[in-house]
PDB file of C-alpha atoms and ligand atoms in Angstrom:
ATOM      1  CA  MET H  15      79.716  90.778 100.269  1.00  0.00           C
ATOM      2  CA  LEU H  16      79.566  90.481  96.661  1.00  0.00           C
ATOM      3  CA  SER H  17      79.950  93.795  95.854  1.00  0.00           C
ATOM      4  CA  ALA H  18      82.830  94.339  98.230  1.00  0.00           C
ATOM      5  CA  ARG H  19      84.778  91.409  96.421  1.00  0.00           C
ATOM      6  CA  LYS H  20      83.964  93.150  93.024  1.00  0.00           C
ATOM      7  CA  GLN H  21      85.052  96.547  94.152  1.00  0.00           C
ATOM      8  CA  LEU H  22      88.332  94.713  95.491  1.00  0.00           C
ATOM      9  CA  ASP H  23      88.482  93.116  92.073  1.00  0.00           C
ATOM     10  CA  GLU H  24      88.446  96.254  90.089  1.00  0.00           C
ATOM     11  CA  ILE H  25      90.929  97.789  92.552  1.00  0.00           C
ATOM     12  CA  ARG H  26      93.155  95.174  91.825  1.00  0.00           C
ATOM     13  CA  GLN H  27      93.046  95.619  88.042  1.00  0.00           C
ATOM     14  CA  LYS H  28      93.788  99.445  88.478  1.00  0.00           C
ATOM     15  CA  ILE H  29      96.746  98.717  90.323  1.00  0.00           C
ATOM     16  CA  GLU H  30      97.808  96.033  88.046  1.00  0.00           C
ATOM     17  CA  HIS H  31      97.624  97.690  84.756  1.00  0.00           C
ATOM     18  CA  ASN H  32      97.301 101.314  83.564  1.00  0.00           C
ATOM     19  CA  ASP H  33      96.632 102.231  80.009  1.00  0.00           C
ATOM     20  CA  THR H  34      98.143 105.906  80.106  1.00  0.00           C
ATOM     21  CA  PHE H  35     101.329 104.771  81.725  1.00  0.00           C
ATOM     22  CA  GLU H  36     101.806 101.600  79.419  1.00  0.00           C
ATOM     23  CA  GLN H  37     101.448 103.657  76.509  1.00  0.00           C
ATOM     24  CA  ALA H  38     103.832 106.460  77.658  1.00  0.00           C
ATOM     25  CA  ARG H  39     106.130 103.492  78.359  1.00  0.00           C
ATOM     26  CA  SER H  40     105.822 101.945  74.839  1.00  0.00           C
ATOM     27  CA  THR H  41     106.257 105.244  73.037  1.00  0.00           C
ATOM     28  CA  PHE H  42     109.253 106.167  75.393  1.00  0.00           C
ATOM     29  CA  GLU H  43     110.947 102.591  74.716  1.00  0.00           C
ATOM     30  CA  THR H  44     110.421 103.021  70.973  1.00  0.00           C
ATOM     31  CA  ALA H  45     111.818 106.515  70.581  1.00  0.00           C
ATOM     32  CA  ARG H  46     114.618 105.284  72.694  1.00  0.00           C
ATOM     33  CA  GLN H  47     115.061 102.298  70.459  1.00  0.00           C
ATOM     34  CA  LEU H  48     115.368 104.224  67.611  1.00  0.00           C
ATOM     35  CA  LEU H  49     117.418 106.833  68.820  1.00  0.00           C
ATOM     36  CA  ALA H  50     120.114 103.963  69.765  1.00  0.00           C
ATOM     37  CA  ASP H  51     119.975 102.572  66.211  1.00  0.00           C
ATOM     38  CA  LEU H  52     120.621 105.814  64.934  1.00  0.00           C
ATOM     39  CA  GLU H  53     123.353 106.552  66.843  1.00  0.00           C
ATOM     40  CA  LYS H  54     125.138 103.021  66.485  1.00  0.00           C
ATOM     41  CA  GLN H  55     124.655 103.546  62.432  1.00  0.00           C
ATOM     42  CA  TYR H  56     126.226 106.734  62.964  1.00  0.00           C
ATOM     43  CA  LYS H  57     129.092 105.323  64.772  1.00  0.00           C
ATOM     44  CA  ASP H  58     129.976 102.735  62.235  1.00  0.00           C
ATOM     45  CA  LEU H  59     129.535 105.291  59.099  1.00  0.00           C
ATOM     46  CA  ASP H  60     131.837 107.579  61.041  1.00  0.00           C
ATOM     47  CA  ALA H  61     134.512 104.626  61.548  1.00  0.00           C
ATOM     48  CA  GLU H  62     133.921 103.657  57.789  1.00  0.00           C
ATOM     49  CA  ALA H  63     134.594 107.397  56.641  1.00  0.00           C
ATOM     50  CA  GLU H  64     137.559 107.582  58.995  1.00  0.00           C
ATOM     51  CA  GLU H  65     139.011 104.346  57.029  1.00  0.00           C
ATOM     52  CA  LEU H  66     138.235 105.966  53.780  1.00  0.00           C
ATOM     53  CA  ARG H  67     140.391 109.296  54.702  1.00  0.00           C
ATOM     54  CA  LYS H  68     143.007 107.067  55.758  1.00  0.00           C
ATOM     55  CA  ASN H  69     143.034 105.273  52.259  1.00  0.00           C
ATOM     56  CA  ILE H  70     142.935 108.558  50.528  1.00  0.00           C
ATOM     57  CA  LYS H  71     145.779 109.845  52.431  1.00  0.00           C
ATOM     58  CA  GLU H  72     147.933 106.810  51.213  1.00  0.00           C
ATOM     59  CA  LEU H  73     146.903 107.465  48.030  1.00  0.00           C
ATOM     60  CA  GLU H  74     147.789 111.269  48.027  1.00  0.00           C
ATOM     61  CA  ASN H  75     151.251 110.320  49.548  1.00  0.00           C
ATOM     62  CA  LYS H  76     151.848 108.205  46.735  1.00  0.00           C
ATOM     63  CA  LEU H  77     150.673 110.540  44.239  1.00  0.00           C
ATOM     64  CA  TYR H  78     152.441 113.626  45.618  1.00  0.00           C
ATOM     65  CA  GLY H  79     155.414 111.916  47.435  1.00  0.00           C
ATOM     66  CA  GLY H  80     157.538 111.906  44.385  1.00  0.00           C
ATOM     67  CA  LYS H  81     158.599 108.234  44.492  1.00  0.00           C
ATOM     68  CA  ILE H  82     156.281 107.317  41.778  1.00  0.00           C
ATOM     69  CA  LYS H  83     157.365 108.240  38.217  1.00  0.00           C
ATOM     70  CA  ASN H  84     155.132 106.456  35.843  1.00  0.00           C
ATOM     71  CA  PRO H  85     152.433 108.483  34.565  1.00  0.00           C
ATOM     72  CA  LYS H  86     150.420 105.804  33.964  1.00  0.00           C
ATOM     73  CA  GLU H  87     150.372 104.453  37.489  1.00  0.00           C
ATOM     74  CA  LEU H  88     149.828 107.901  38.794  1.00  0.00           C
ATOM     75  CA  MET H  89     147.011 108.510  36.641  1.00  0.00           C
ATOM     76  CA  GLY H  90     145.517 105.360  38.247  1.00  0.00           C
ATOM     77  CA  TYR H  91     145.943 106.501  41.803  1.00  0.00           C
ATOM     78  CA  GLU H  92     144.387 110.073  41.005  1.00  0.00           C
ATOM     79  CA  GLN H  93     141.517 108.156  39.331  1.00  0.00           C
ATOM     80  CA  GLU H  94     141.006 106.028  42.420  1.00  0.00           C
ATOM     81  CA  ALA H  95     141.540 109.121  44.929  1.00  0.00           C
ATOM     82  CA  GLY H  96     138.922 110.827  42.821  1.00  0.00           C
ATOM     83  CA  LEU H  97     136.106 108.099  43.460  1.00  0.00           C
ATOM     84  CA  LEU H  98     137.384 107.557  46.832  1.00  0.00           C
ATOM     85  CA  ARG H  99     136.913 111.585  47.925  1.00  0.00           C
ATOM     86  CA  ASN H 100     133.439 111.367  45.995  1.00  0.00           C
ATOM     87  CA  ARG H 101     132.575 108.298  48.343  1.00  0.00           C
ATOM     88  CA  LEU H 102     133.572 110.404  51.383  1.00  0.00           C
ATOM     89  CA  SER H 103     131.605 113.630  50.131  1.00  0.00           C
ATOM     90  CA  LYS H 104     128.558 111.242  50.405  1.00  0.00           C
ATOM     91  CA  MET H 105     129.490 109.981  53.519  1.00  0.00           C
ATOM     92  CA  ASP H 106     129.654 113.260  55.151  1.00  0.00           C
ATOM     93  CA  ASP H 107     126.669 114.229  53.686  1.00  0.00           C
ATOM     94  CA  SER H 108     124.936 111.341  55.148  1.00  0.00           C
ATOM     95  CA  LEU H 109     126.759 111.724  58.653  1.00  0.00           C
ATOM     96  CA  LEU H 110     125.716 115.379  59.023  1.00  0.00           C
ATOM     97  CA  ASP H 111     121.987 114.315  58.009  1.00  0.00           C
ATOM     98  CA  MET H 112     122.202 111.749  60.721  1.00  0.00           C
ATOM     99  CA  MET H 113     123.664 113.866  63.301  1.00  0.00           C
ATOM    100  CA  GLU H 114     120.743 116.345  62.901  1.00  0.00           C
ATOM    101  CA  ARG H 115     118.223 113.118  63.142  1.00  0.00           C
ATOM    102  CA  ILE H 116     120.478 112.383  66.351  1.00  0.00           C
ATOM    103  CA  GLU H 117     119.743 115.619  67.667  1.00  0.00           C
ATOM    104  CA  SER H 118     115.649 115.904  66.855  1.00  0.00           C
ATOM    105  CA  GLY H 119     115.594 112.284  68.208  1.00  0.00           C
ATOM    106  CA  LYS H 120     117.647 112.985  71.503  1.00  0.00           C
ATOM    107  CA  ASN H 121     115.120 116.016  72.222  1.00  0.00           C
ATOM    108  CA  ARG H 122     112.062 113.589  71.578  1.00  0.00           C
ATOM    109  CA  THR H 123     113.278 111.073  73.823  1.00  0.00           C
ATOM    110  CA  ALA H 124     113.831 113.521  76.569  1.00  0.00           C
ATOM    111  CA  ARG H 125     110.437 115.064  75.741  1.00  0.00           C
ATOM    112  CA  LEU H 126     108.571 111.299  75.948  1.00  0.00           C
ATOM    113  CA  LYS H 127     110.885 110.452  78.971  1.00  0.00           C
ATOM    114  CA  GLN H 128     109.267 112.869  80.756  1.00  0.00           C
ATOM    115  CA  VAL H 129     105.863 112.069  79.912  1.00  0.00           C
ATOM    116  CA  PHE H 130     106.601 108.766  80.942  1.00  0.00           C
ATOM    117  CA  ASP H 131     107.694 109.801  84.247  1.00  0.00           C
ATOM    118  CA  GLU H 132     104.745 111.593  85.114  1.00  0.00           C
ATOM    119  CA  ALA H 133     102.505 108.743  83.834  1.00  0.00           C
ATOM    120  CA  ARG H 134     104.472 106.768  86.244  1.00  0.00           C
ATOM    121  CA  GLN H 135     104.123 109.429  89.068  1.00  0.00           C
ATOM    122  CA  THR H 136     100.525 109.859  88.515  1.00  0.00           C
ATOM    123  CA  TRP H 137      99.926 106.216  88.545  1.00  0.00           C
ATOM    124  CA  ASP H 138     102.209 105.605  91.468  1.00  0.00           C
ATOM    125  CA  GLU H 139      99.845 108.168  93.645  1.00  0.00           C
ATOM    126  CA  GLU H 140      96.919 106.476  92.046  1.00  0.00           C
ATOM    127  CA  LYS H 141      98.025 103.428  93.333  1.00  0.00           C
ATOM    128  CA  ALA H 142      98.673 104.591  96.891  1.00  0.00           C
ATOM    129  CA  ALA H 143      94.887 105.658  96.689  1.00  0.00           C
ATOM    130  CA  LEU H 144      93.718 102.566  95.609  1.00  0.00           C
ATOM    131  CA  ARG H 145      95.427 100.281  98.320  1.00  0.00           C
ATOM    132  CA  GLN H 146      94.128 102.684 100.910  1.00  0.00           C
ATOM    133  CA  LYS H 147      90.611 102.059  99.328  1.00  0.00           C
ATOM    134  CA  ALA H 148      90.869  98.472  99.304  1.00  0.00           C
ATOM    135  CA  ASP H 149      92.319  98.459 102.877  1.00  0.00           C
ATOM    136  CA  GLU H 150      89.088 100.235 103.756  1.00  0.00           C
ATOM    137  CA  VAL H 151      86.516  97.781 101.895  1.00  0.00           C
ATOM    138  CA  ASN H 152      88.651  95.040 103.379  1.00  0.00           C
ATOM    139  CA  GLY H 153      88.104  96.303 107.011  1.00  0.00           C
ATOM    140  CA  GLN H 154      84.214  96.960 106.052  1.00  0.00           C
ATOM    141  CA  THR H 155      84.276  93.063 104.916  1.00  0.00           C
ATOM    142  CA  VAL H 156      85.785  91.878 107.895  1.00  0.00           C
ATOM    143  CA  GLY H 157      83.289  94.043 110.123  1.00  0.00           C
ATOM    144  CA  LEU H 158      80.557  92.558 108.395  1.00  0.00           C
ATOM    145  CA  ASP H 159      81.989  88.927 108.676  1.00  0.00           C
ATOM    146  CA  ALA H 160      82.637  89.527 112.390  1.00  0.00           C
ATOM    147  CA  LYS H 161      79.008  90.722 112.380  1.00  0.00           C
ATOM    148  CA  ARG H 162      77.671  87.785 110.846  1.00  0.00           C
ATOM    149  CA  LYS H 163      79.407  85.584 113.113  1.00  0.00           C
ATOM    150  CA  GLU H 164      77.817  87.099 116.118  1.00  0.00           C
ATOM    151  CA  LEU H 165      74.327  86.820 114.709  1.00  0.00           C
ATOM    152  CA  LEU H 166      74.736  83.459 113.778  1.00  0.00           C
ATOM    153  CA  LYS H 167      75.604  82.565 117.069  1.00  0.00           C
ATOM    154  CA  GLU H 168      72.641  83.432 118.691  1.00  0.00           C
ATOM    155  CA  ILE H 169      70.741  81.533 115.858  1.00  0.00           C
ATOM    156  CA  ASP H 170      70.224  77.632 116.997  1.00  0.00           C
ATOM    157  CA  GLY H 171      71.582  74.795 115.246  1.00  0.00           C
ATOM    158  CA  ALA H 172      68.486  73.332 113.646  1.00  0.00           C
ATOM    159  CA  THR H 173      67.158  76.744 112.228  1.00  0.00           C
ATOM    160  CA  LEU H 174      70.815  77.648 111.133  1.00  0.00           C
ATOM    161  CA  SER H 175      70.743  74.152 109.170  1.00  0.00           C
ATOM    162  CA  LEU H 176      67.409  75.010 107.858  1.00  0.00           C
ATOM    163  CA  TYR H 177      68.389  78.524 106.382  1.00  0.00           C
ATOM    164  CA  GLU H 178      71.485  76.869 105.091  1.00  0.00           C
ATOM    165  CA  GLY H 179      69.843  74.100 103.028  1.00  0.00           C
ATOM    166  CA  ILE H 180      67.199  76.687 101.617  1.00  0.00           C
ATOM    167  CA  LYS H 181      70.170  79.327 100.836  1.00  0.00           C
ATOM    168  CA  SER H 182      72.032  76.570  98.918  1.00  0.00           C
ATOM    169  CA  ARG H 183      68.949  75.184  97.044  1.00  0.00           C
ATOM    170  CA  ARG H 184      67.327  78.594  96.376  1.00  0.00           C
ATOM    171  CA  GLY H 185      70.051  81.202  96.713  1.00  0.00           C
ATOM    172  CA  GLN H 186      68.117  83.423  99.025  1.00  0.00           C
ATOM    173  CA  ALA H 187      66.814  82.026 101.989  1.00  0.00           C
ATOM    174  CA  VAL H 188      64.769  84.580 103.613  1.00  0.00           C
ATOM    175  CA  VAL H 189      62.220  86.720 101.633  1.00  0.00           C
ATOM    176  CA  ARG H 190      59.975  89.619 102.240  1.00  0.00           C
ATOM    177  CA  VAL H 191      56.185  89.254 102.050  1.00  0.00           C
ATOM    178  CA  GLU H 192      54.501  92.070 100.067  1.00  0.00           C
ATOM    179  CA  GLN H 193      50.627  92.657  99.569  1.00  0.00           C
ATOM    180  CA  GLY H 194      49.917  88.768 100.828  1.00  0.00           C
ATOM    181  CA  ARG H 195      52.769  87.273  98.260  1.00  0.00           C
ATOM    182  CA  CYS H 196      56.042  85.842  99.030  1.00  0.00           C
ATOM    183  CA  MET H 197      58.545  87.682  97.067  1.00  0.00           C
ATOM    184  CA  GLY H 198      60.786  84.633  96.592  1.00  0.00           C
ATOM    185  CA  CYS H 199      58.150  82.879  94.513  1.00  0.00           C
ATOM    186  CA  ARG H 200      55.340  85.698  93.893  1.00  0.00           C
ATOM    187  CA  CYS H 201      52.776  83.176  95.232  1.00  0.00           C
ATOM    188  CA  PHE H 202      49.964  84.070  97.211  1.00  0.00           C
ATOM    189  CA  LEU H 203      50.112  83.072 100.744  1.00  0.00           C
ATOM    190  CA  SER H 204      46.962  81.664 102.593  1.00  0.00           C
ATOM    191  CA  VAL H 205      45.400  83.439 105.193  1.00  0.00           C
ATOM    192  CA  SER H 206      46.813  81.339 108.149  1.00  0.00           C
ATOM    193  CA  GLU H 207      50.298  81.509 106.478  1.00  0.00           C
ATOM    194  CA  LEU H 208      50.113  85.344 106.699  1.00  0.00           C
ATOM    195  CA  GLN H 209      48.842  85.034 110.795  1.00  0.00           C
ATOM    196  CA  ARG H 210      51.964  82.578 111.268  1.00  0.00           C
ATOM    197  CA  VAL H 211      54.272  85.179 109.651  1.00  0.00           C
ATOM    198  CA  ARG H 212      52.813  88.078 111.932  1.00  0.00           C
ATOM    199  CA  GLY H 213      54.056  85.889 114.921  1.00  0.00           C
ATOM    200  CA  SER H 214      57.506  85.636 115.980  1.00  0.00           C
ATOM    201  CA  SER H 215      58.267  81.801 115.209  1.00  0.00           C
ATOM    202  CA  ILE H 216      59.825  80.833 111.759  1.00  0.00           C
ATOM    203  CA  VAL H 217      57.499  80.425 109.174  1.00  0.00           C
ATOM    204  CA  GLN H 218      58.513  78.821 105.376  1.00  0.00           C
ATOM    205  CA  CYS H 219      56.578  79.639 102.275  1.00  0.00           C
ATOM    206  CA  SER H 220      54.354  76.639 101.286  1.00  0.00           C
ATOM    207  CA  ASN H 221      55.309  76.913  97.668  1.00  0.00           C
ATOM    208  CA  CYS H 222      58.867  77.536  97.620  1.00  0.00           C
ATOM    209  CA  GLY H 223      60.079  76.563 101.171  1.00  0.00           C
ATOM    210  CA  ARG H 224      61.916  80.154 101.776  1.00  0.00           C
ATOM    211  CA  ILE H 225      61.618  81.569 105.216  1.00  0.00           C
ATOM    212  CA  LEU H 226      59.291  84.391 105.149  1.00  0.00           C
ATOM    213  CA  TYR H 227      59.061  88.161 107.032  1.00  0.00           C
ATOM    214  CA  LEU H 228      56.909  90.765 107.064  1.00  0.00           C
ATOM    215  CA  SER H 229      58.328  94.239 105.648  1.00  0.00           C
TER     216      SER H 229
HETATM  217 ZN1   ZN D   7      57.552  81.257  98.423  1.00  0.00          ZN
END
């Protein structure tokens, strides 16, 4: 009975938690989060670069539009445009670099997704087998319970309460006699006790009170 309960506990633990699956999930989730962050960064930087391009365009319109004649003013715009182009060039480099990282991030995430899916499928199959095993163990337990109840019906009330009393005090109520000793307390039995054990009546050990039987 105890071993059946232990078996069921172990099965439940295996159904509730699976290290391989958890690890695959967390690795995949981390990669997916990193990729999402990177894509967000790229989008933000891309919008910033777009804004910069617009600013440069406006400056160039001022520079080459012909409306502004003041050389000092033109030189100022020229300098500003130069600075902005410089910044834009660096941004474009970053964007290119990010795009490569996004590409490899996508590949990595796809691979990890596959590992995760496989781990989930394997675990699902394991769980199905474990549930079936649990059903079997449960079935056996129910069978044993029924058998025990059948046996108890055949035993009279006094014997039963004697049995339950010893069991609650000693744990094991019925013990074997081996080479003249009670295997519950290891005491040697008297000759008359041994003779009575050989008979059909219920005999208790005079030392520990357990019910004796000969193997
Ligand atoms: Zn004993």
